[in-house]
mmCIF file of C-alpha atoms (C1' of nucleotides) in Angstrom:
data_model
loop_
_atom_site.group_PDB
_atom_site.id
_atom_site.type_symbol
_atom_site.label_atom_id
_atom_site.label_comp_id
_atom_site.label_asym_id
_atom_site.label_seq_id
_atom_site.Cartn_x
_atom_site.Cartn_y
_atom_site.Cartn_z
ATOM 1 C CA MET A 1 136.827 67.792 113.301
ATOM 2 C CA ALA A 2 136.694 70.106 109.733
ATOM 3 C CA HIS A 3 137.127 68.832 106.554
ATOM 4 C CA ILE A 4 140.380 69.959 104.537
ATOM 5 C CA PRO A 5 139.811 72.921 102.177
ATOM 6 C CA SER A 6 140.289 72.608 98.512
ATOM 7 C CA MET A 7 139.316 74.722 95.202
ATOM 8 C CA THR A 8 135.930 73.129 94.981
ATOM 9 C CA ASP A 9 134.904 74.710 98.085
ATOM 10 C CA THR A 10 133.737 78.287 96.280
ATOM 11 C CA SER A 11 130.978 75.775 94.484
ATOM 12 C CA PHE A 12 130.415 73.711 97.330
ATOM 13 C CA ASN A 13 129.241 76.881 99.445
ATOM 14 C CA ALA A 14 127.305 78.166 96.979
ATOM 15 C CA VAL A 15 125.246 75.036 96.768
ATOM 16 C CA MET A 16 125.028 74.768 100.464
ATOM 17 C CA ASN A 17 123.928 78.452 100.949
ATOM 18 C CA LEU A 18 121.334 78.058 98.321
ATOM 19 C CA LEU A 19 120.023 75.145 99.755
ATOM 20 C CA ARG A 20 119.704 76.745 103.101
ATOM 21 C CA ALA A 21 118.386 79.855 101.888
ATOM 22 C CA ARG A 22 115.553 78.439 100.349
ATOM 23 C CA ASP A 23 114.631 76.454 103.420
ATOM 24 C CA VAL A 24 114.949 79.858 105.517
ATOM 25 C CA ILE A 25 112.594 81.768 102.764
ATOM 26 C CA GLU A 26 110.107 79.131 102.045
ATOM 27 C CA GLU A 27 110.030 78.852 106.389
ATOM 28 C CA ARG A 28 109.514 82.681 106.102
ATOM 29 C CA ILE A 29 106.839 82.796 102.944
ATOM 30 C CA ALA A 30 104.289 79.714 103.326
ATOM 31 C CA GLY A 31 103.014 80.561 106.520
ATOM 32 C CA GLU A 32 101.429 83.836 105.737
ATOM 33 C CA LEU A 33 100.434 82.956 102.369
ATOM 34 C CA ALA A 34 98.626 80.295 103.798
ATOM 35 C CA SER A 35 97.184 82.516 106.362
ATOM 36 C CA VAL A 36 96.443 85.299 104.184
ATOM 37 C CA HIS A 37 95.140 83.351 100.889
ATOM 38 C CA GLY A 38 94.826 80.125 102.545
ATOM 39 C CA LEU A 39 97.376 78.524 99.800
ATOM 40 C CA MET A 40 100.366 76.402 99.815
ATOM 41 C CA LEU A 41 103.114 77.922 98.013
ATOM 42 C CA LYS A 42 103.005 75.408 95.405
ATOM 43 C CA GLU A 43 99.524 75.389 94.520
ATOM 44 C CA ALA A 44 100.650 79.730 94.298
ATOM 45 C CA MET A 45 103.074 78.621 91.967
ATOM 46 C CA LEU A 46 100.719 76.387 90.068
ATOM 47 C CA LEU A 47 98.309 79.428 89.963
ATOM 48 C CA MET A 48 101.473 81.419 88.557
ATOM 49 C CA HIS A 49 101.972 79.412 85.404
ATOM 50 C CA LEU A 50 98.964 78.793 83.966
ATOM 51 C CA GLU A 51 98.407 82.726 84.487
ATOM 52 C CA GLY A 52 101.354 83.003 82.125
ATOM 53 C CA ALA A 53 99.993 80.301 80.125
ATOM 54 C CA PRO A 54 98.470 80.904 76.470
ATOM 55 C CA LEU A 55 94.593 80.568 77.315
ATOM 56 C CA GLY A 56 95.632 80.181 80.955
ATOM 57 C CA ARG A 57 95.710 76.765 80.762
ATOM 58 C CA LEU A 58 98.299 73.810 80.686
ATOM 59 C CA THR A 59 98.443 69.819 81.126
ATOM 60 C CA ARG A 60 98.858 68.183 84.243
ATOM 61 C CA VAL A 61 102.527 66.698 82.530
ATOM 62 C CA GLU A 62 103.869 70.282 81.539
ATOM 63 C CA LEU A 63 102.468 71.645 85.170
ATOM 64 C CA ALA A 64 104.201 68.608 86.460
ATOM 65 C CA LYS A 65 107.743 69.662 84.822
ATOM 66 C CA ARG A 66 107.418 73.117 85.777
ATOM 67 C CA LEU A 67 106.366 72.559 89.346
ATOM 68 C CA HIS A 68 109.449 70.009 89.453
ATOM 69 C CA SER A 69 106.707 67.286 90.659
ATOM 70 C CA SER A 70 104.701 64.095 89.710
ATOM 71 C CA ALA A 71 101.942 63.868 87.667
ATOM 72 C CA SER A 72 99.934 62.380 90.441
ATOM 73 C CA THR A 73 100.830 65.236 92.783
ATOM 74 C CA VAL A 74 99.311 67.227 90.203
ATOM 75 C CA THR A 75 96.186 65.735 89.774
ATOM 76 C CA ARG A 76 96.022 65.461 93.679
ATOM 77 C CA MET A 77 96.590 69.350 93.818
ATOM 78 C CA ALA A 78 94.191 70.156 91.514
ATOM 79 C CA THR A 79 91.169 68.427 92.822
ATOM 80 C CA PRO A 80 90.573 70.760 95.493
ATOM 81 C CA MET A 81 91.479 73.824 93.718
ATOM 82 C CA GLU A 82 88.737 72.809 91.467
ATOM 83 C CA LYS A 83 86.123 72.565 94.376
ATOM 84 C CA LEU A 84 87.206 75.955 95.430
ATOM 85 C CA GLY A 85 86.792 77.125 91.756
ATOM 86 C CA LEU A 86 90.137 78.556 91.539
ATOM 87 C CA VAL A 87 90.909 76.697 88.298
ATOM 88 C CA SER A 88 88.559 73.766 85.974
ATOM 89 C CA ARG A 89 88.797 71.169 84.176
ATOM 90 C CA GLN A 90 88.708 71.291 80.381
ATOM 91 C CA SER A 91 89.357 68.426 78.005
ATOM 92 C CA ASP A 92 90.888 68.773 74.516
ATOM 93 C CA ASP A 93 88.461 67.710 71.395
ATOM 94 C CA ARG A 94 91.841 67.041 69.103
ATOM 95 C CA ASP A 95 93.688 64.719 71.802
ATOM 96 C CA ALA A 96 91.048 63.128 74.309
ATOM 97 C CA ARG A 97 93.850 62.225 76.569
ATOM 98 C CA LEU A 98 94.586 65.509 77.681
ATOM 99 C CA ALA A 99 92.741 67.298 80.979
ATOM 100 C CA PHE A 100 94.466 70.755 80.752
ATOM 101 C CA VAL A 101 94.038 72.792 83.956
ATOM 102 C CA VAL A 102 92.192 76.399 83.056
ATOM 103 C CA LEU A 103 92.486 79.684 85.598
ATOM 104 C CA THR A 104 89.144 80.258 86.183
ATOM 105 C CA LYS A 105 88.826 84.090 86.959
ATOM 106 C CA ALA A 106 88.383 83.647 91.066
ATOM 107 C CA GLY A 107 91.904 81.739 90.267
ATOM 108 C CA GLN A 108 92.994 85.187 88.745
ATOM 109 C CA ILE A 109 91.732 87.061 91.496
ATOM 110 C CA LYS A 110 93.138 84.647 93.779
ATOM 111 C CA ILE A 111 96.109 84.647 92.570
ATOM 112 C CA THR A 112 97.014 88.899 91.630
ATOM 113 C CA GLU A 113 96.510 89.232 95.470
ATOM 114 C CA ALA A 114 98.508 86.020 96.361
ATOM 115 C CA ARG A 115 101.500 88.176 94.279
ATOM 116 C CA ALA A 116 100.792 90.851 95.940
ATOM 117 C CA THR A 117 101.355 89.408 99.294
ATOM 118 C CA LEU A 118 104.451 87.329 97.891
ATOM 119 C CA ALA A 119 106.204 90.665 96.391
ATOM 120 C CA LYS A 120 105.370 92.383 99.604
ATOM 121 C CA GLN A 121 107.313 89.386 101.529
ATOM 122 C CA ALA A 122 109.911 89.273 98.857
ATOM 123 C CA ASP A 123 110.391 93.097 99.746
ATOM 124 C CA ASP A 124 110.753 92.643 103.327
ATOM 125 C CA LEU A 125 113.265 89.657 102.716
ATOM 126 C CA PHE A 126 115.480 92.417 101.178
ATOM 127 C CA GLN A 127 114.820 95.588 103.020
ATOM 128 C CA ASP A 128 117.718 96.505 105.040
ATOM 129 C CA ARG A 129 121.112 97.172 103.292
ATOM 130 C CA TRP A 130 119.912 95.923 100.283
ATOM 131 C CA GLN A 131 121.048 97.839 97.116
ATOM 132 C CA GLU A 132 118.413 97.456 93.862
ATOM 133 C CA GLY A 133 121.699 96.528 92.103
ATOM 134 C CA GLU A 134 122.419 93.686 94.948
ATOM 135 C CA ILE A 135 119.244 92.287 94.360
ATOM 136 C CA GLU A 136 119.212 92.357 90.925
ATOM 137 C CA ALA A 137 122.881 90.667 90.882
ATOM 138 C CA LEU A 138 121.710 87.549 92.719
ATOM 139 C CA SER A 139 119.012 87.505 90.946
ATOM 140 C CA GLY A 140 120.621 87.020 87.486
ATOM 141 C CA LEU A 141 123.434 84.613 89.007
ATOM 142 C CA LEU A 142 120.599 82.396 90.388
ATOM 143 C CA ALA A 143 118.646 82.872 86.597
ATOM 144 C CA ARG A 144 121.844 81.607 85.511
ATOM 145 C CA LEU A 145 122.618 78.780 87.720
ATOM 146 C CA VAL A 146 119.446 77.230 86.001
ATOM 147 C CA ALA A 147 119.483 78.402 82.078
ATOM 148 C CA GLY A 148 117.571 76.273 80.342
ATOM 149 C CA ALA A 149 115.876 74.207 83.329
ATOM 150 C CA PRO A 150 112.145 74.291 83.239
ATOM 151 C CA GLY A 151 109.949 75.481 85.433
ATOM 152 C CA ARG A 152 110.797 79.576 84.597
ATOM 153 C CA LEU A 153 108.016 81.551 85.699
ATOM 154 C CA ALA A 154 107.355 85.202 83.774
ATOM 155 C CA MET B 1 97.482 87.032 81.202
ATOM 156 C CA ALA B 2 100.612 88.828 83.085
ATOM 157 C CA HIS B 3 100.067 90.832 86.065
ATOM 158 C CA ILE B 4 101.371 94.811 85.521
ATOM 159 C CA PRO B 5 105.228 95.693 86.678
ATOM 160 C CA SER B 6 105.856 97.101 89.865
ATOM 161 C CA MET B 7 108.630 98.285 92.025
ATOM 162 C CA THR B 8 108.923 95.211 93.881
ATOM 163 C CA ASP B 9 109.646 93.127 90.800
ATOM 164 C CA THR B 10 113.068 92.550 91.267
ATOM 165 C CA SER B 11 112.665 91.435 94.957
ATOM 166 C CA PHE B 12 109.982 89.119 93.632
ATOM 167 C CA ASN B 13 111.949 87.695 90.962
ATOM 168 C CA ALA B 14 114.885 87.403 92.850
ATOM 169 C CA VAL B 15 112.745 85.229 95.278
ATOM 170 C CA MET B 16 111.168 83.271 92.711
ATOM 171 C CA ASN B 17 114.496 82.232 90.843
ATOM 172 C CA LEU B 18 115.870 81.230 94.226
ATOM 173 C CA LEU B 19 112.726 78.729 94.723
ATOM 174 C CA ARG B 20 113.641 77.256 91.140
ATOM 175 C CA ALA B 21 116.889 76.817 91.395
ATOM 176 C CA ARG B 22 116.717 75.195 94.708
ATOM 177 C CA ASP B 23 114.271 72.265 92.801
ATOM 178 C CA VAL B 24 116.553 72.579 90.501
ATOM 179 C CA ILE B 25 119.694 71.785 91.790
ATOM 180 C CA GLU B 26 118.619 69.222 94.219
ATOM 181 C CA GLU B 27 117.115 67.353 91.845
ATOM 182 C CA ARG B 28 120.621 67.136 90.012
ATOM 183 C CA ILE B 29 121.994 66.444 93.195
ATOM 184 C CA ALA B 30 120.065 63.959 95.198
ATOM 185 C CA GLY B 31 120.136 60.845 92.565
ATOM 186 C CA GLU B 32 123.909 60.859 92.402
ATOM 187 C CA LEU B 33 124.261 61.188 96.244
ATOM 188 C CA ALA B 34 121.865 58.191 96.822
ATOM 189 C CA SER B 35 123.283 56.129 93.930
ATOM 190 C CA VAL B 36 126.971 56.615 95.007
ATOM 191 C CA HIS B 37 126.438 56.568 98.755
ATOM 192 C CA GLY B 38 122.669 55.519 99.827
ATOM 193 C CA LEU B 39 122.163 58.806 101.468
ATOM 194 C CA MET B 40 119.317 61.428 101.148
ATOM 195 C CA LEU B 41 120.430 64.681 100.935
ATOM 196 C CA LYS B 42 118.884 65.987 104.553
ATOM 197 C CA GLU B 43 120.973 62.815 105.785
ATOM 198 C CA ALA B 44 124.340 64.138 104.751
ATOM 199 C CA MET B 45 122.922 67.914 105.744
ATOM 200 C CA LEU B 46 122.670 66.036 109.234
ATOM 201 C CA LEU B 47 126.319 64.045 109.151
ATOM 202 C CA MET B 48 127.679 68.026 108.214
ATOM 203 C CA HIS B 49 126.559 69.390 110.817
ATOM 204 C CA LEU B 50 127.439 66.909 113.691
ATOM 205 C CA GLU B 51 131.043 67.079 111.656
ATOM 206 C CA GLY B 52 131.231 70.540 112.507
ATOM 207 C CA ALA B 53 129.809 70.436 116.166
ATOM 208 C CA PRO B 54 131.864 70.029 119.486
ATOM 209 C CA LEU B 55 132.385 66.611 120.370
ATOM 210 C CA GLY B 56 130.867 65.787 116.916
ATOM 211 C CA ARG B 57 127.255 65.764 118.829
ATOM 212 C CA LEU B 58 123.614 67.584 119.138
ATOM 213 C CA THR B 59 120.555 67.308 120.504
ATOM 214 C CA ARG B 60 117.866 66.355 118.204
ATOM 215 C CA VAL B 61 116.224 69.341 118.860
ATOM 216 C CA GLU B 62 119.205 71.314 118.090
ATOM 217 C CA LEU B 63 119.129 69.053 114.708
ATOM 218 C CA ALA B 64 115.818 70.188 113.748
ATOM 219 C CA LYS B 65 116.550 73.489 113.696
ATOM 220 C CA ARG B 66 119.665 73.490 111.757
ATOM 221 C CA LEU B 67 117.413 71.059 108.798
ATOM 222 C CA HIS B 68 114.828 72.842 109.391
ATOM 223 C CA SER B 69 112.935 70.240 110.458
ATOM 224 C CA SER B 70 110.812 68.781 113.222
ATOM 225 C CA ALA B 71 112.248 67.289 115.996
ATOM 226 C CA SER B 72 110.148 64.200 115.357
ATOM 227 C CA THR B 73 111.845 64.117 112.312
ATOM 228 C CA VAL B 74 115.271 64.012 113.437
ATOM 229 C CA THR B 75 114.210 61.180 115.723
ATOM 230 C CA ARG B 76 113.138 58.840 112.545
ATOM 231 C CA MET B 77 115.767 59.994 110.251
ATOM 232 C CA ALA B 78 118.353 59.055 113.634
ATOM 233 C CA THR B 79 116.859 55.564 113.856
ATOM 234 C CA PRO B 80 118.112 54.000 110.919
ATOM 235 C CA MET B 81 121.305 55.928 110.601
ATOM 236 C CA GLU B 82 122.118 54.019 113.819
ATOM 237 C CA LYS B 83 121.133 50.939 112.327
ATOM 238 C CA LEU B 84 124.079 51.366 109.727
ATOM 239 C CA GLY B 85 126.608 52.764 112.146
ATOM 240 C CA LEU B 86 126.642 56.413 110.761
ATOM 241 C CA VAL B 87 125.938 57.828 114.152
ATOM 242 C CA SER B 88 125.354 56.650 117.690
ATOM 243 C CA ARG B 89 122.773 57.704 120.770
ATOM 244 C CA GLN B 90 124.451 58.850 123.863
ATOM 245 C CA SER B 91 122.872 60.288 126.740
ATOM 246 C CA ASP B 92 123.871 63.088 128.941
ATOM 247 C CA ASP B 93 124.757 62.620 132.903
ATOM 248 C CA ARG B 94 123.737 66.135 134.064
ATOM 249 C CA ASP B 95 120.455 66.016 131.564
ATOM 250 C CA ALA B 96 118.695 62.792 131.449
ATOM 251 C CA ARG B 97 116.324 63.933 128.956
ATOM 252 C CA LEU B 98 118.952 64.767 126.530
ATOM 253 C CA ALA B 99 119.786 62.061 123.655
ATOM 254 C CA PHE B 100 122.974 63.435 121.723
ATOM 255 C CA VAL B 101 123.391 61.931 117.848
ATOM 256 C CA VAL B 102 126.968 61.441 117.851
ATOM 257 C CA LEU B 103 128.890 60.811 114.531
ATOM 258 C CA THR B 104 131.088 57.444 114.660
ATOM 259 C CA LYS B 105 134.238 56.477 112.707
ATOM 260 C CA ALA B 106 131.760 55.367 110.209
ATOM 261 C CA GLY B 107 129.797 58.151 109.735
ATOM 262 C CA GLN B 108 133.019 60.343 109.766
ATOM 263 C CA ILE B 109 134.060 58.098 106.467
ATOM 264 C CA LYS B 110 130.783 58.411 104.700
ATOM 265 C CA ILE B 111 130.602 61.849 105.223
ATOM 266 C CA THR B 112 133.926 62.351 103.677
ATOM 267 C CA GLU B 113 132.852 60.598 101.128
ATOM 268 C CA ALA B 114 130.113 62.162 100.553
ATOM 269 C CA ARG B 115 131.330 65.725 100.728
ATOM 270 C CA ALA B 116 133.650 64.862 97.537
ATOM 271 C CA THR B 117 130.680 64.123 95.895
ATOM 272 C CA LEU B 118 128.628 66.777 96.620
ATOM 273 C CA ALA B 119 132.082 68.924 95.700
ATOM 274 C CA LYS B 120 132.541 67.602 92.425
ATOM 275 C CA GLN B 121 128.366 68.077 91.782
ATOM 276 C CA ALA B 122 129.003 71.938 92.679
ATOM 277 C CA ASP B 123 131.341 72.161 90.612
ATOM 278 C CA ASP B 124 129.637 70.394 87.812
ATOM 279 C CA LEU B 125 126.971 72.914 88.071
ATOM 280 C CA PHE B 126 129.702 76.102 87.703
ATOM 281 C CA GLN B 127 131.648 74.460 85.308
ATOM 282 C CA ASP B 128 130.689 76.862 82.431
ATOM 283 C CA ARG B 129 131.312 80.383 81.679
ATOM 284 C CA TRP B 130 131.529 80.807 85.492
ATOM 285 C CA GLN B 131 134.208 82.640 87.239
ATOM 286 C CA GLU B 132 135.745 82.199 90.349
ATOM 287 C CA GLY B 133 134.658 85.751 91.426
ATOM 288 C CA GLU B 134 131.071 85.067 90.282
ATOM 289 C CA ILE B 135 130.339 82.043 92.320
ATOM 290 C CA GLU B 136 131.673 83.678 95.403
ATOM 291 C CA ALA B 137 129.582 86.471 94.911
ATOM 292 C CA LEU B 138 126.623 84.641 94.654
ATOM 293 C CA SER B 139 127.304 82.727 97.487
ATOM 294 C CA GLY B 140 128.441 85.794 99.355
ATOM 295 C CA LEU B 141 124.628 87.198 98.224
ATOM 296 C CA LEU B 142 122.954 84.421 99.810
ATOM 297 C CA ALA B 143 124.862 84.239 102.934
ATOM 298 C CA ARG B 144 123.770 87.165 103.600
ATOM 299 C CA LEU B 145 119.901 86.970 102.516
ATOM 300 C CA VAL B 146 119.937 84.830 105.457
ATOM 301 C CA ALA B 147 122.123 86.177 107.986
ATOM 302 C CA GLY B 148 121.512 85.126 111.422
ATOM 303 C CA ALA B 149 118.959 82.442 110.826
ATOM 304 C CA PRO B 150 120.166 78.881 111.988
ATOM 305 C CA GLY B 151 121.435 76.213 109.962
ATOM 306 C CA ARG B 152 124.599 77.427 108.554
ATOM 307 C CA LEU B 153 127.646 74.945 107.352
ATOM 308 C CA ALA B 154 131.291 75.603 108.063
ATOM 309 C "C1'" DT C 1 110.072 70.869 150.067
ATOM 310 C "C1'" DC C 2 106.510 70.674 146.133
ATOM 311 C "C1'" DA C 3 103.641 72.233 142.632
ATOM 312 C "C1'" DT C 4 103.928 74.365 138.376
ATOM 313 C "C1'" DA C 5 105.797 75.612 134.198
ATOM 314 C "C1'" DG C 6 109.091 74.251 130.534
ATOM 315 C "C1'" DT C 7 112.094 71.155 127.588
ATOM 316 C "C1'" DG C 8 113.777 66.834 125.349
ATOM 317 C "C1'" DC C 9 111.671 63.156 123.189
ATOM 318 C "C1'" DT C 10 109.031 59.938 121.186
ATOM 319 C "C1'" DT C 11 104.740 57.769 118.913
ATOM 320 C "C1'" DG C 12 99.805 57.996 116.776
ATOM 321 C "C1'" DC C 13 97.980 60.286 113.342
ATOM 322 C "C1'" DA C 14 96.433 62.882 109.107
ATOM 323 C "C1'" DA C 15 98.216 64.761 105.026
ATOM 324 C "C1'" DT C 16 101.107 64.415 101.550
ATOM 325 C "C1'" DC C 17 104.526 62.429 97.942
ATOM 326 C "C1'" DG C 18 106.786 59.552 94.028
ATOM 327 C "C1'" DG C 19 107.088 55.664 91.587
ATOM 328 C "C1'" DA C 20 104.371 51.657 89.645
ATOM 329 C "C1'" DA C 21 100.747 49.799 87.965
ATOM 330 C "C1'" DG C 22 96.412 50.307 85.425
ATOM 331 C "C1'" DT C 23 93.071 52.653 82.073
ATOM 332 C "C1'" DA C 24 92.309 55.084 77.744
ATOM 333 C "C1'" DC C 25 93.717 57.174 74.129
ATOM 334 C "C1'" DT C 26 96.939 58.671 70.272
ATOM 335 C "C1'" DA C 27 101.186 57.849 66.905
ATOM 336 C "C1'" DT C 28 103.865 54.966 64.336
ATOM 337 C "C1'" DG C 29 105.114 51.782 60.358
ATOM 338 C "C1'" DG C 30 104.346 47.571 58.253
ATOM 339 C "C1'" DC D 1 93.590 47.963 58.993
ATOM 340 C "C1'" DC D 2 95.861 46.839 62.812
ATOM 341 C "C1'" DA D 3 99.315 45.200 66.047
ATOM 342 C "C1'" DT D 4 102.772 48.010 68.677
ATOM 343 C "C1'" DA D 5 104.878 51.413 71.298
ATOM 344 C "C1'" DG D 6 104.110 55.768 73.270
ATOM 345 C "C1'" DT D 7 101.742 59.914 75.535
ATOM 346 C "C1'" DA D 8 98.148 61.621 79.538
ATOM 347 C "C1'" DC D 9 95.886 61.043 83.374
ATOM 348 C "C1'" DT D 10 94.595 58.266 87.687
ATOM 349 C "C1'" DT D 11 94.578 55.385 91.649
ATOM 350 C "C1'" DC D 12 97.040 52.391 94.768
ATOM 351 C "C1'" DC D 13 100.828 51.635 98.224
ATOM 352 C "C1'" DG D 14 104.618 52.840 100.453
ATOM 353 C "C1'" DA D 15 107.332 56.108 102.634
ATOM 354 C "C1'" DT D 16 108.184 60.840 104.590
ATOM 355 C "C1'" DT D 17 106.699 64.978 107.064
ATOM 356 C "C1'" DG D 18 104.706 67.708 110.646
ATOM 357 C "C1'" DC D 19 101.815 68.402 114.481
ATOM 358 C "C1'" DA D 20 99.596 67.068 118.646
ATOM 359 C "C1'" DA D 21 99.816 64.198 123.064
ATOM 360 C "C1'" DG D 22 102.282 61.904 125.892
ATOM 361 C "C1'" DC D 23 106.412 60.541 128.672
ATOM 362 C "C1'" DA D 24 110.115 61.581 131.344
ATOM 363 C "C1'" DC D 25 112.843 65.112 133.435
ATOM 364 C "C1'" DT D 26 114.596 69.385 135.136
ATOM 365 C "C1'" DA D 27 113.715 74.138 136.285
ATOM 366 C "C1'" DT D 28 111.597 78.228 138.858
ATOM 367 C "C1'" DG D 29 109.626 80.152 142.942
ATOM 368 C "C1'" DA D 30 106.646 80.694 146.465
#
DNA sequence: TCATAGTGCTTGCAATCGGAAGTACTATGG
DNA sequence: CCATAGTACTTCCGATTGCAAGCACTATGA
């Protein structure tokens, strides 16, 4: 029933483990982020991208690229976040097509709090029998794997 | 605008890199899998789980656990795959509640082909400046991170 | 035995997503 | 100047998802 092993198994297994790891970690993180801060994971990601951007703002298409989602999704994400006061809308004088999503003070506070929760969750993940160097190695290998692709934070 | 660094940054960055890596890799893989084999990534995962299961079959709830999705999703995934002949439905004599999803011969062929494509894609991902040992290290660290969680393949 | 609790599956419902189409605006090149 | 092409955003539509509810069946224990 099992397939025949081959040279490509190492890469294949690495990819499978990566897919699974994301599922497991996202399950673990998303619940607490929602209950504690009322944020979906990707909403937190949106805020973090704004946080690191010049003037704390990005266009919707740029956010879509970084979040690996469509422009329509970003539009629909931003609307309720505006109503909550986490972001605001700002148009550009030079180009009337642009509608920046801008991080507000309330959004800054919210993402700072949410990041603390995320950092704590991340620490918990590596709490048992992980050494600092191992975590750095994992992080570095992952970063290298997706080097050049859009969406990097920090 | 950037947050204050702390001891937890290593874990945090590793988690962020993991989330991003999954996005990038899934984008890259899903398209080819769909165009070449007409399969969504999670459909391929479903078939692979069946492939490794005793008698080539699993109940819907067990599949849901392994795929990190809900039972209703598995039900709705299985229906069109039955019509394509990739899986069939089989009830249990001992327990009339159980409705196994069974891998058919056509499903076996399909997943064998799809796995070859996946393996090739995985190889491409690591093609440039990756050594076998580094890929194994990444795979091992990821496996260790999610040890004990459901959904492991092979 | 038989009421109660638990499990497996399906369906209804609301929420979410991506792509296509539409609108508005900007850039390009004669 | 102006036609054409390209970009940014929004909205509509179909598809997908999880949760809650419902149904059918099994296990428990008095």
